[in-house]
CSV table of C-alpha atoms in Angstrom, one decimal:
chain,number,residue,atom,x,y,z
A,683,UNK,CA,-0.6,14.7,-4.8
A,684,UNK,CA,0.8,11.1,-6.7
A,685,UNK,CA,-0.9,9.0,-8.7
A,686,UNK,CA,1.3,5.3,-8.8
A,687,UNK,CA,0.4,2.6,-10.1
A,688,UNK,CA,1.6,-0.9,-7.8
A,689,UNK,CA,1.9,-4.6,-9.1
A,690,UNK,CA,1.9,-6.8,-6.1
A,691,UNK,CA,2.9,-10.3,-6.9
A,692,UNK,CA,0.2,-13.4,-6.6
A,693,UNK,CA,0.3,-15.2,-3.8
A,694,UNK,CA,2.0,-12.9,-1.4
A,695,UNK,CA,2.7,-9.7,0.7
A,696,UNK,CA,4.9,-7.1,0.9
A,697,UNK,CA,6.1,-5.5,3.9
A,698,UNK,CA,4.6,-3.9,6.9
A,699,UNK,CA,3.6,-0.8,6.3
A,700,UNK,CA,1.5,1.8,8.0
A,701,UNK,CA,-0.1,4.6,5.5
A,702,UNK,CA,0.5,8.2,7.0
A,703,UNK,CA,-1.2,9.8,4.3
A,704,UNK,CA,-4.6,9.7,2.4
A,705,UNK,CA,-5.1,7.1,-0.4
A,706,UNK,CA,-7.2,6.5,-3.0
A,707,UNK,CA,-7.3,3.1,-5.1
A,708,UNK,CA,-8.8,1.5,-7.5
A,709,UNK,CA,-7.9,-1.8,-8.3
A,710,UNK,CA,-7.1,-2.4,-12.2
A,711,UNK,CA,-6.6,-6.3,-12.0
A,712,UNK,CA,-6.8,-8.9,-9.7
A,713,UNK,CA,-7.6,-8.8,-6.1
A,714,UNK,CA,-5.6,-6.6,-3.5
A,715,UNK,CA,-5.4,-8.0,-0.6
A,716,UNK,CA,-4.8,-6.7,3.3
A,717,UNK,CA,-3.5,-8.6,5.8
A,718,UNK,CA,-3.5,-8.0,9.5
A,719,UNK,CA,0.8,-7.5,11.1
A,720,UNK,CA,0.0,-11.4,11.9
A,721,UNK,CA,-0.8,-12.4,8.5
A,722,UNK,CA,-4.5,-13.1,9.0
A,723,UNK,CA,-6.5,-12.0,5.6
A,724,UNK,CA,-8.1,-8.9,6.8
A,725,UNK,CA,-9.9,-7.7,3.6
A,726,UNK,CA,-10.3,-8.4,-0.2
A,727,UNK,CA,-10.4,-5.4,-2.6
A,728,UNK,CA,-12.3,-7.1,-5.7
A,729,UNK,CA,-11.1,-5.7,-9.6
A,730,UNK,CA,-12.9,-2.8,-10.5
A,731,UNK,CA,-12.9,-1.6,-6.5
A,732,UNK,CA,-12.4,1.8,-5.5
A,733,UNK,CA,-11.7,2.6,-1.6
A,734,UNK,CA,-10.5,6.0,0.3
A,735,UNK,CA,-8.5,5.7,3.0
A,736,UNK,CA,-7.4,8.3,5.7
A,737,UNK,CA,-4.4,8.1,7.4
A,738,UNK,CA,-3.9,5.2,10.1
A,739,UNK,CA,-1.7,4.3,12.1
A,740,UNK,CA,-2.7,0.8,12.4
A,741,UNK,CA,-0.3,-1.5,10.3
A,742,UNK,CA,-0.7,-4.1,7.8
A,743,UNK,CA,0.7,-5.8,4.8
A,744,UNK,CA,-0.8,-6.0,1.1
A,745,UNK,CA,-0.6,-8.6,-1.7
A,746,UNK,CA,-2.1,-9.8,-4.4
A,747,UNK,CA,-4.5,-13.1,-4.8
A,748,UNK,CA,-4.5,-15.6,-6.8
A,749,UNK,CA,-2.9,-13.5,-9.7
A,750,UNK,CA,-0.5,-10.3,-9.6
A,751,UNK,CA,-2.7,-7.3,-9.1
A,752,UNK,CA,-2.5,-4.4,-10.5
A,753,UNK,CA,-3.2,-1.0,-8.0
A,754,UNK,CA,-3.6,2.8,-9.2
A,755,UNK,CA,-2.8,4.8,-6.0
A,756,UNK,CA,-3.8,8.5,-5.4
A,757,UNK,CA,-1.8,9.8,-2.9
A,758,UNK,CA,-2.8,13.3,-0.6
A,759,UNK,CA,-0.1,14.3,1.9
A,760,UNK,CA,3.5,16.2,3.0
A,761,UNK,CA,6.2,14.6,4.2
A,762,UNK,CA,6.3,11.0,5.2
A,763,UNK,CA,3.5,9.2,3.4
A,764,UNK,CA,4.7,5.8,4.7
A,765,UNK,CA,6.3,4.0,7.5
A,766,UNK,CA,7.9,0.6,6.2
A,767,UNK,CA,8.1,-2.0,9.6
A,768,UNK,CA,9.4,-5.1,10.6
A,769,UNK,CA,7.6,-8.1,12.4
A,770,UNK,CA,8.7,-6.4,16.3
A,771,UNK,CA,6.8,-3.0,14.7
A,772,UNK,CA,10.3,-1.5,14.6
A,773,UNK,CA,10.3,1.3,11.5
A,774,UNK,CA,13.0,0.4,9.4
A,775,UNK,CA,12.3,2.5,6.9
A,776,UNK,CA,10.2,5.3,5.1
A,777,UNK,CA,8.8,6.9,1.7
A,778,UNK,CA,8.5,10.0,1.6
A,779,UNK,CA,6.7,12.6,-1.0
A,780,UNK,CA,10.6,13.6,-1.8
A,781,UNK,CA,11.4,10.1,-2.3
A,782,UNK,CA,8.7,9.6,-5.1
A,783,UNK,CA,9.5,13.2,-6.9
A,784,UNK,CA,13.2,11.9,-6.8
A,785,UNK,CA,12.1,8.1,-7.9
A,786,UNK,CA,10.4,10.2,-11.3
A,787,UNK,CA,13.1,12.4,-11.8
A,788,UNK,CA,15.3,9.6,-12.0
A,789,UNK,CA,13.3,7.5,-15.0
């Protein structure tokens, strides 16, 4: 179990990603937006919105809107809690529950 908190910049979208764990948000400020691997808006999480996700393996990229916004993530899960993926759906990458224990030990 992590609990992060994200800043995703206004006005655009960080990189493909598919969520192999459970998470929890609620969004602190602004609107967090999903996006489909084509870049269609898929959905809006409004400020003050609190959502549970399992894990999926479908893939999409997240932003903010028309300001940064500002994400508290509660993370459940072992291993691999995310695959990070370019536009042909190749992983390139990954973050791991290590890698975040590591990322705090390192502050």
């Amino acid at each position: 179990l992590v609990d992060v908190l994200f800043k995703f910049d206004a006005n655009s979208q960080i990189v493909m990603h598919r969520h192999l764990a459970h998470n929890n948000t609620f969004v602190i400020q602004g609107e967090h937006r999903l996006y489909e691997p084509n870049g269609k808006l898929k959905e809006v999480r409004r400020v003050g919105s609190m959502t549970s996700s399992p894990p999926s393996e479908d893939p999409h990229r997240e932003g903010g809107g028309d300001q940064d916004v500002i994400i508290a993530f509660n993370i459940r899960g072992d291993g691999v809690l995310y695959e990070l993926l370019d536009d042909d759906m190749q992983i390139i990458g990954t973050i791991s529950m290590q890698d975040l224990v590591d990322l705090h030990a390192a502050k």
